[in-house]
Coordinates of C-alpha atoms and ligand atoms in Angstrom, one line a residue:
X252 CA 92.2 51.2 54.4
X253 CA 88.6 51.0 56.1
X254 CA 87.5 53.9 58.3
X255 CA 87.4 51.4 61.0
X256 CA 91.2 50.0 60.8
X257 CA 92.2 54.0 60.7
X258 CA 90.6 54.0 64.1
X259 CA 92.4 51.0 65.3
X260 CA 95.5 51.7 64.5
X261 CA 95.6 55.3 66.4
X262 CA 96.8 55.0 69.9
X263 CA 94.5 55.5 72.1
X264 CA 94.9 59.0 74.0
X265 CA 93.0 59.1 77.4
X266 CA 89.7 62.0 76.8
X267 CA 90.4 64.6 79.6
X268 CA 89.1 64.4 82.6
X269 CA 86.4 66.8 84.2
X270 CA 88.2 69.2 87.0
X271 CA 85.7 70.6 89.2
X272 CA 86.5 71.8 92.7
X273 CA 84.2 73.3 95.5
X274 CA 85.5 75.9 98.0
X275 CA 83.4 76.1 100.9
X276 CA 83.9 78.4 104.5
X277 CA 81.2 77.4 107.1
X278 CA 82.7 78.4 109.8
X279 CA 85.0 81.0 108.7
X280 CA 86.3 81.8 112.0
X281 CA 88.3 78.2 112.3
X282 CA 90.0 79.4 109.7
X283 CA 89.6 76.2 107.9
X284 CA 88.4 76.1 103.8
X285 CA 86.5 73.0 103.1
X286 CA 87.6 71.9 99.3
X287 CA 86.1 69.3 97.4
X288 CA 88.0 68.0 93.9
X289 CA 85.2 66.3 91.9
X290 CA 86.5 64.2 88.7
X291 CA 84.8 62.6 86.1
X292 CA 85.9 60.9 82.7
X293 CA 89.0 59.4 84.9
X294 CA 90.6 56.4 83.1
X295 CA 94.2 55.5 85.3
X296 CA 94.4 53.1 87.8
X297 CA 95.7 55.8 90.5
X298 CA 95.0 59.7 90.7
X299 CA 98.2 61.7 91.6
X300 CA 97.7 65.0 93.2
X301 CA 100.3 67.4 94.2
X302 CA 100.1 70.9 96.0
X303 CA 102.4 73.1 94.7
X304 CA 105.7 74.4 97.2
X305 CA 106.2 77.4 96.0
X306 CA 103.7 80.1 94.2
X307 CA 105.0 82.3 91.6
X308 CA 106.5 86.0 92.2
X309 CA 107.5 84.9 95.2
X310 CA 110.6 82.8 95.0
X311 CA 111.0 81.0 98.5
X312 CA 109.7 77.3 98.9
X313 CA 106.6 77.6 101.1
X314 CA 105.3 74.0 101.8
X315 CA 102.2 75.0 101.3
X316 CA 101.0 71.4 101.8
X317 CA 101.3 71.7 105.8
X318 CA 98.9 73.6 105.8
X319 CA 96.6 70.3 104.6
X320 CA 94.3 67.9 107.0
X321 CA 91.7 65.2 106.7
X322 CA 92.4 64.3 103.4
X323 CA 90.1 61.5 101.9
X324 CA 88.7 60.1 98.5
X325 CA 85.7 58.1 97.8
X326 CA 83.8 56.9 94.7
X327 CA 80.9 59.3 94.4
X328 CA 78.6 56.6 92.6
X329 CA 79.2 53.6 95.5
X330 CA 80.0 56.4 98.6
X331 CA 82.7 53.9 99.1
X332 CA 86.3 55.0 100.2
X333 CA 89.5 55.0 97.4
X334 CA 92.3 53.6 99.4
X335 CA 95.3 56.8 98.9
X336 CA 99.0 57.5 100.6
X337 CA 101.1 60.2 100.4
X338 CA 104.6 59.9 98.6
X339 CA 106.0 62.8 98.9
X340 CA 105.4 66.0 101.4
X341 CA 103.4 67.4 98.6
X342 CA 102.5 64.3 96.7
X343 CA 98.9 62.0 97.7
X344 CA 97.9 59.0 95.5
X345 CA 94.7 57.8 95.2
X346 CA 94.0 54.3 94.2
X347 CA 91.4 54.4 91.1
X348 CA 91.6 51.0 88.8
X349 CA 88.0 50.5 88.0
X350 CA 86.4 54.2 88.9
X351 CA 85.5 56.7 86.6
X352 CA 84.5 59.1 88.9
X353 CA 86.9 60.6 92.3
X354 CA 86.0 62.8 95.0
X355 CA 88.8 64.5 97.1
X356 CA 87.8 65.9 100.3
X357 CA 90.3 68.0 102.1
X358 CA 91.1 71.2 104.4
X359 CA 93.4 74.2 104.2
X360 CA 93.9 75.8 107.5
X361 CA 94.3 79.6 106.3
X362 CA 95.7 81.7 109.1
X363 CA 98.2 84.0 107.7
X364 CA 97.4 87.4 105.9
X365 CA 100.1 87.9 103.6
X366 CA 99.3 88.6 99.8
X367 CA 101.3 84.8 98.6
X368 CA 99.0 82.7 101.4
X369 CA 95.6 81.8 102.6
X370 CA 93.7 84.0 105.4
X371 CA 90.1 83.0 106.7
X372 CA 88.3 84.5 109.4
X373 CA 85.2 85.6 110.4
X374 CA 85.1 88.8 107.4
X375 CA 86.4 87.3 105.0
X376 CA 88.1 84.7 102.4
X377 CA 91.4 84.9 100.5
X378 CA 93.4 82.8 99.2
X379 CA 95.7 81.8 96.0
X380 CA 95.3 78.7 93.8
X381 CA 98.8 77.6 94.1
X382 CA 98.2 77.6 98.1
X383 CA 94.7 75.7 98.1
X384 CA 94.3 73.2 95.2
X385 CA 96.4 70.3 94.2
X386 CA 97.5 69.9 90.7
X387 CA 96.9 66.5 88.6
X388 CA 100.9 66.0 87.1
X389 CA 100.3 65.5 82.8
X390 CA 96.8 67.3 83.6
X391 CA 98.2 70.6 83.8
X392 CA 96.8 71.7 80.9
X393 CA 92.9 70.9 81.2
X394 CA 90.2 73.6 82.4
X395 CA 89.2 73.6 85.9
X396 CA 86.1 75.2 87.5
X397 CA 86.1 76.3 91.1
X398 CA 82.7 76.6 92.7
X399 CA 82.5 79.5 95.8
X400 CA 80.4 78.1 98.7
X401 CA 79.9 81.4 100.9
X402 CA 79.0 81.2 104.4
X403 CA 76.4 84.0 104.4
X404 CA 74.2 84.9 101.5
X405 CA 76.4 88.7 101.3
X406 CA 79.5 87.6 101.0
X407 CA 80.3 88.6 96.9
X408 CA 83.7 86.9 94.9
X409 CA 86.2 88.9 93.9
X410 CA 88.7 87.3 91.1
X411 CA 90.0 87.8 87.7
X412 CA 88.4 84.6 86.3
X413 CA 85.9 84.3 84.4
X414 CA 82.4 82.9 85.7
X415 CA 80.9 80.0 84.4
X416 CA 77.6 80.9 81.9
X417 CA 74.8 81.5 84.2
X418 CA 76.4 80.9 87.4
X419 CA 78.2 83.6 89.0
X420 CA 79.6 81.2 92.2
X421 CA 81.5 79.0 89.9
X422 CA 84.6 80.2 87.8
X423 CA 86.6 78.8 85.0
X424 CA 90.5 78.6 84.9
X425 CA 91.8 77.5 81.3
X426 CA 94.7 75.2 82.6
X427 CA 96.5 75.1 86.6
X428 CA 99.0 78.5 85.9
X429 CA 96.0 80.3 85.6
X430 CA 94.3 79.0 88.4
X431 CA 97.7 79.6 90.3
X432 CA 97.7 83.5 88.8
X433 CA 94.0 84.0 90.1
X434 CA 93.7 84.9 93.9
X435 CA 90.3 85.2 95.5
X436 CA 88.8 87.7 97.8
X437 CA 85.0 86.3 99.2
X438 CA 83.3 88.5 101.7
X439 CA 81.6 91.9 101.8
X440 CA 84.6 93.7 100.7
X441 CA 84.6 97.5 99.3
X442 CA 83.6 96.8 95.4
X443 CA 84.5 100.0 92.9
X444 CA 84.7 99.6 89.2
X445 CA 86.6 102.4 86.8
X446 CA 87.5 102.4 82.8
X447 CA 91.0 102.9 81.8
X448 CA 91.1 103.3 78.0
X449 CA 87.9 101.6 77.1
X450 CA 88.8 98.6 79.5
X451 CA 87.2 97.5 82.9
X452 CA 88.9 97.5 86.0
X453 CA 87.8 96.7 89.3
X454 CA 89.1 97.4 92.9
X455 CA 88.4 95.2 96.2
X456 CA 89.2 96.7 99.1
X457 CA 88.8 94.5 102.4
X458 CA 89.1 96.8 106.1
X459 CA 88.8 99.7 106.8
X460 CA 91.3 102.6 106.7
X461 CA 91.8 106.1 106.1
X462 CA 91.9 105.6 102.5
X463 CA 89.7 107.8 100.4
X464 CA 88.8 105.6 97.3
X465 CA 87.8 108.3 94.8
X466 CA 91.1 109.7 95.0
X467 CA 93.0 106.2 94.6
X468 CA 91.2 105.1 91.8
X469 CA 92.0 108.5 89.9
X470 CA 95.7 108.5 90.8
X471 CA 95.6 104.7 89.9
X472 CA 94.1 105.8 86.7
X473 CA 96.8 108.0 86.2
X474 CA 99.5 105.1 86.9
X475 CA 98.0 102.4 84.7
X476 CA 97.8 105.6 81.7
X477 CA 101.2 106.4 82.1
X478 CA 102.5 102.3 81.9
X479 CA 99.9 101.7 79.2
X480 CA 101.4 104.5 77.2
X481 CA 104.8 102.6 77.8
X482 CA 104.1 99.3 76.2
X483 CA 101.5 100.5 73.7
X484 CA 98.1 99.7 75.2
X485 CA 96.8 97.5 77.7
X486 CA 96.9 93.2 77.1
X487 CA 94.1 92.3 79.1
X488 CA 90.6 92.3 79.1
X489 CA 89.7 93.2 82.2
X490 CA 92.4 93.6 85.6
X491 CA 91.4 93.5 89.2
X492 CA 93.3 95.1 92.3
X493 CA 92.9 93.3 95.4
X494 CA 94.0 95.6 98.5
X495 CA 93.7 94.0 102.1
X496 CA 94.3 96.8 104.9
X497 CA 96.4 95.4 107.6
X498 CA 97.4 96.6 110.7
X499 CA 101.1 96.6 110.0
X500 CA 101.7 94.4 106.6
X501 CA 103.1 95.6 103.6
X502 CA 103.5 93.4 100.4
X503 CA 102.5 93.1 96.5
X504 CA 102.0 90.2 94.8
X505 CA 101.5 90.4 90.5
X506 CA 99.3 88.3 88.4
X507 CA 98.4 88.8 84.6
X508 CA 95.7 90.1 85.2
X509 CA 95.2 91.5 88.6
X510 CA 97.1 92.0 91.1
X511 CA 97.2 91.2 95.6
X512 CA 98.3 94.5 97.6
X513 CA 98.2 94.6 101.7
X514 CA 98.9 98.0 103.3
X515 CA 98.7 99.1 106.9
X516 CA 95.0 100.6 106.9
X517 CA 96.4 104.2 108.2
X518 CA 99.1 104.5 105.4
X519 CA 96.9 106.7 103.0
X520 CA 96.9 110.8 104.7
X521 CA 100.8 110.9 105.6
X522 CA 102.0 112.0 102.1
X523 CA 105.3 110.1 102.0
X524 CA 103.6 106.9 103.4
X525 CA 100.7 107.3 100.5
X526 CA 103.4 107.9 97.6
X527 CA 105.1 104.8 98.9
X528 CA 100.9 102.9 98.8
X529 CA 101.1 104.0 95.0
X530 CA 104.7 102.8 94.4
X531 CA 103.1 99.5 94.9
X532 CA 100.3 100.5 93.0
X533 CA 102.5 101.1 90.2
X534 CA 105.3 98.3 90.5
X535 CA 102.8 95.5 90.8
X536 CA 100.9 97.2 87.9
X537 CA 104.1 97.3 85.8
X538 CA 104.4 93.4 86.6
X539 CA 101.2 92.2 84.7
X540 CA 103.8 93.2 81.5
X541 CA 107.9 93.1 83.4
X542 CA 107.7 89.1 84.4
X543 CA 103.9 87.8 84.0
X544 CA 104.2 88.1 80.2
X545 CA 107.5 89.1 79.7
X546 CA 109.6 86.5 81.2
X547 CA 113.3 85.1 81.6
X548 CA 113.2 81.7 80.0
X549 CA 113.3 79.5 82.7
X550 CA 110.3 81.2 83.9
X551 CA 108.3 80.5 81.1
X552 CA 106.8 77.4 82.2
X553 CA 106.8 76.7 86.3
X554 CA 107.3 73.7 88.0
X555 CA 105.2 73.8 90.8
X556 CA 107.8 71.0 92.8
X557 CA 110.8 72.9 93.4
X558 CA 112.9 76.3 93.1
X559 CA 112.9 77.5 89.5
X560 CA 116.2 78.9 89.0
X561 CA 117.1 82.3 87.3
X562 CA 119.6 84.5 86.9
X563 CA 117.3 87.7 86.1
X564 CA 115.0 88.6 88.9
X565 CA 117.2 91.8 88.4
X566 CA 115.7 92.6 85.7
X567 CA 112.3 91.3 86.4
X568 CA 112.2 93.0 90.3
X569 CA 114.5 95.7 89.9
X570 CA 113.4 97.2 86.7
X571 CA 110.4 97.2 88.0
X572 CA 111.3 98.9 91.3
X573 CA 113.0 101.7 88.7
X574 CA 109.8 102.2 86.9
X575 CA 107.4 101.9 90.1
X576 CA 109.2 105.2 90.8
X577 CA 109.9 106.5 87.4
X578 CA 105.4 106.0 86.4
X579 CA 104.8 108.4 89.5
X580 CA 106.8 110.8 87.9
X581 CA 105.6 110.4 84.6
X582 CA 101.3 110.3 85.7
X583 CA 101.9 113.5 87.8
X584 CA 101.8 112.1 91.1
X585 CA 105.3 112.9 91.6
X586 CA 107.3 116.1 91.6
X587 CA 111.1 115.7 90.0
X588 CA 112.0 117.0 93.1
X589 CA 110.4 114.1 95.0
X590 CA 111.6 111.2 91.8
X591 CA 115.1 112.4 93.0
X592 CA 114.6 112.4 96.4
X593 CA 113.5 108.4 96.3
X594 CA 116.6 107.9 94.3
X595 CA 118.8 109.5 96.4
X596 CA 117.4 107.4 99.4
X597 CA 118.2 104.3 97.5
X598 CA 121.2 105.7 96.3
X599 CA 122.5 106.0 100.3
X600 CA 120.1 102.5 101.1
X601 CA 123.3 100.9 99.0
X602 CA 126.1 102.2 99.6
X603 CA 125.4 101.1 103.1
X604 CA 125.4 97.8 102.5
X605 CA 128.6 95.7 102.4
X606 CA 126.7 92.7 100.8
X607 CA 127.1 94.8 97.2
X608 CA 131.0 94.1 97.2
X609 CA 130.4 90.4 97.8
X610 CA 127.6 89.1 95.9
X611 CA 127.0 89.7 91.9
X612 CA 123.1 90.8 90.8
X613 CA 123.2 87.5 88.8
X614 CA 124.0 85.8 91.8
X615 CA 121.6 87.6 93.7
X616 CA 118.6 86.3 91.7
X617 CA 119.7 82.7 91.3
X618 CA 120.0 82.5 95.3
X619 CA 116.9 84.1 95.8
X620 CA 115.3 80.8 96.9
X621 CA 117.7 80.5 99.5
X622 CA 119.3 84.2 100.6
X623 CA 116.5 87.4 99.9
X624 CA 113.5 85.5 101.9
X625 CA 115.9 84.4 104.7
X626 CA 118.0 86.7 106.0
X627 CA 120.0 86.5 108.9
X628 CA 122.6 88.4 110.9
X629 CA 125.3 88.6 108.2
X630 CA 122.8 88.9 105.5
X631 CA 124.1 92.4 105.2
X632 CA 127.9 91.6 105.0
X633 CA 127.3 88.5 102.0
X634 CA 124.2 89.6 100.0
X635 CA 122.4 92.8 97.9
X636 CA 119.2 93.0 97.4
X637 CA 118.2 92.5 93.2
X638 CA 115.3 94.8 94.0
X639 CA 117.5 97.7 95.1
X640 CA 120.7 97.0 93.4
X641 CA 118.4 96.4 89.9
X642 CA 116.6 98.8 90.4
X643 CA 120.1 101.5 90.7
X644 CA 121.5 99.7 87.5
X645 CA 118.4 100.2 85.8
X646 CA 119.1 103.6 86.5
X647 CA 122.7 103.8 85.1
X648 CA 121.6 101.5 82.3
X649 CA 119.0 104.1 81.1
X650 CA 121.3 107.3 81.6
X651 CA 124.2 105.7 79.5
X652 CA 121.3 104.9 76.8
X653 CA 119.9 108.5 77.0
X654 CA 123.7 109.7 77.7
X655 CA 124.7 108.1 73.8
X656 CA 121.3 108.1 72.1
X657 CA 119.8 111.0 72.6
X658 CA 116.3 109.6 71.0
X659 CA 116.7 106.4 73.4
X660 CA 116.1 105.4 76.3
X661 CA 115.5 102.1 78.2
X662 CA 112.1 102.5 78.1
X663 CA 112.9 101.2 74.3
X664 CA 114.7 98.4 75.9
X665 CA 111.4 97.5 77.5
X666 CA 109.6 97.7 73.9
X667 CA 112.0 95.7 72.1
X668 CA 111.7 93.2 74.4
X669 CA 107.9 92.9 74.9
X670 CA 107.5 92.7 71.1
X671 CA 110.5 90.0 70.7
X672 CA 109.6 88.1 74.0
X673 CA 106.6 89.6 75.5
X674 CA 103.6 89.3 73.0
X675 CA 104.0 85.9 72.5
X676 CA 105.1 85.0 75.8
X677 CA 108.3 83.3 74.7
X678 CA 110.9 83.0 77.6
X679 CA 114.3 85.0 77.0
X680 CA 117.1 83.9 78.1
X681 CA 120.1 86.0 79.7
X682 CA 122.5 86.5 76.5
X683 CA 119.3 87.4 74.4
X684 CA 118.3 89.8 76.9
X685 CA 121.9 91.1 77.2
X686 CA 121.9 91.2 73.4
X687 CA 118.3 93.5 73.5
X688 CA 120.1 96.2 76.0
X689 CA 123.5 96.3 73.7
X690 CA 120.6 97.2 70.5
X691 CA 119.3 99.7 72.0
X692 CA 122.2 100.8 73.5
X693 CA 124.7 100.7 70.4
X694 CA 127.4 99.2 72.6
X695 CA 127.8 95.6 74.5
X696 CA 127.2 97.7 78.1
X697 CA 128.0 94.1 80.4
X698 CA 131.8 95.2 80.6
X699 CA 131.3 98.7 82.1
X700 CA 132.3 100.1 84.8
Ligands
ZN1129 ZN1 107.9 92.9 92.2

């Protein structure tokens, strides 16, 4: 067989296309980001883009797509138009038989400071990739760049991506999750940078407060020693903390390898309030490992369309709202006085809900989507919160370990499982996670009670 014939008889595979888009802010006080999606090496007759609904961490179906006007395409090479309709709330076609190259011109109108949506005003950019930029379905798995177009000359990016060689305004995601796991902050935010175990980290603070950042970064320090020590070392090469001071938000959002944090901007002198600052610290830290790496299995790949159904966020939010708590004490922030005093808040924060007699943890998790994000005045009476309620099992689950196994605890739990499941990023599902407790443990502990 010739060379030539070999050639033939392959199918042919289309060469991936070039993902480029352009973020630009003129007028950051409309609140309105100008994106461009530039495409080259495109071979199908139509282009489908879709915005995801939902972004990950935080399971409620957001519709990010309203938030979308004045979409167009064009051939860049003619300047002529690409006829496109929508199919779906989330879902644009483009008509491309016969072009090679597509230009997308859109806007986002980013009004809402939360850490899991856009916010653009006159001091600043934020936003997250699952809330801006549309993903190309069977393209998921190509490298996109994103080019920063800021306003003013001093307004510096903040992200976890990398930059592109020799151009520090354009940064490289290797495939869509990890341009959905990368949030930005553009302006003329507060900039520190700190080693932790020979690693860089970097904090972006955006407001002003009555924080003092020396102090953070050392008891941060502390926190990210203490969980480090945990799992064995630290799996990234570099991790950024974005913290927004609000006037009243509060909220946390993990990535793999930073990490979105909005606190009221007074919340950092009142001892209680700044303990509860580095709870979030710490929980959202704990996260890049609990949930971004180690993850139940129907977690392990995202579909960016719909709910993605689980019955573990217990483990995933309430673990981690047990060891938020637990890393305080451990990095020295936290007196055992004041690690029993949080528990015994929680402690009396369930027993006065009702919810707990009606509605499993399992069930808790899977209904997420639908119950936690959208409460409403019986909310109380039919539902528990996984965060709370995991968080107290967590509890039990480690004393009954410690209780039996003297040299145990579930903080082996959480090692057995991030070298089974974590490391390689391989989803577990809820008997093999079951299975992982009853090791450690020494007895199947899912019947107790
Ligand atoms: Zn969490």
């Amino acid at each position: 067989m010739t060379e030539a014939t070999a050639t033939r008889s392959r199918p042919t595979r289309p060469t991936q296309p070039t993902i480029h888009y352009r973020v630009a802010m003129p007028q950051p006080a409309s609140h309105v980001f100008e994106v461009t999606l530039h495409l080259d090496g495109w071979q199908a007759p139509t282009l489908d883009l879709k915005m995801p609904v939902w972004t990950p961490g935080s399971y409620l179906v957001r519709e990010y797509a309203r938030q979308i006007q004045r979409f167009s395409a064009h051939n860049p090479i003619t300047g002529e138009p690409l006829g496109s309709c929508k199919l779906a709330k989330n879902h644009w076609q483009v008509t491309t038989a016969g072009v090679t190259a597509v230009t997308v011109r859109y806007e986002v109108f980013a009004h809402e400071l939360t850490v899991r949506t856009n916010h653009l005003d006159a001091t600043h950019g934020y936003f997250n990739g699952a809330a801006l930029f549309f993903y190309l379905p069977g393209w998921e798995q190509a490298a996109i760049a994103v080019e920063i177009v800021p306003p003013y000359p001093e307004w510096q990016v903040a992200t976890s991506l990398p930059t592109l060689k020799g151009d520090r305004r354009t940064f490289v995601a290797q495939n869509f999750d990890t341009l959905a796991d990368s949030p930005f902050e553009i302006g003329t935010h507060g900039h520190y940078a700190f080693q932790v175990l020979d690693k860089p980290h970097e904090l972006a603070i955006w407001g002003q407060g009555n924080l003092d950042p020396q102090r953070l970064i050392a008891d941060t320090q502390k926190i990210i020693q203490a969980e480090a020590q945990l799992f064995g070392g630290l799996p990234y090469d570099r991790y950024l903390f974005l913290l927004h001071l609000s006037g009243s938000g509060y909220g946390g959002l993990e990535h793999k390898n930073s990490c979105s944090l909005n606190y009221p901007r007074f919340g950092f002198r009142d001892p209680e309030k700044y303990q509860r600052f580095l709870q979030l610290v710490a929980h959202e830290f704990f996260h890049l490992w609990n949930v971004k790496r180690l993850r139940p299995k129907e977690l392990e790949t995202f579909d960016y369309d719909q709910e993605n159904y689980t019955t573990s966020l217990w483990f995933c939010e309430g673990t981690t709202s047990y060891y938020d708590t637990l890393m305080l004490l451990r990095a020295g922030i936290l007196e055992p006085k004041g690690f029993l005093a949080s528990l015994s808040k929680d402690i009396s924060r369930l027993q006065s809900i009702p919810g707990r007699w009606v509605q499993p943890l399992s069930e808790a998790s899977f209904d997420a989507w639908i119950k936690l994000y959208r409460r409403d005045a019986n909310s109380d009476n039919s539902q528990v919160s996984y965060y709370l309620k995991g968080e107290l099992v967590s509890l039990l689950l480690d004393l009954r370990i410690r209780d039996r196994n003297p040299d145990r605890s579930l903080d082996d739990v959480l090692r057995l499982l991030w070298q089974r499941f974590g490391q390689g990023e391989i989803g577990y599902t809820e008997p093999q996670l079951r299975e992982a407790i009853a090791e450690i443990a020494g007895e199947d502990v899912s019947r107790i009670s």
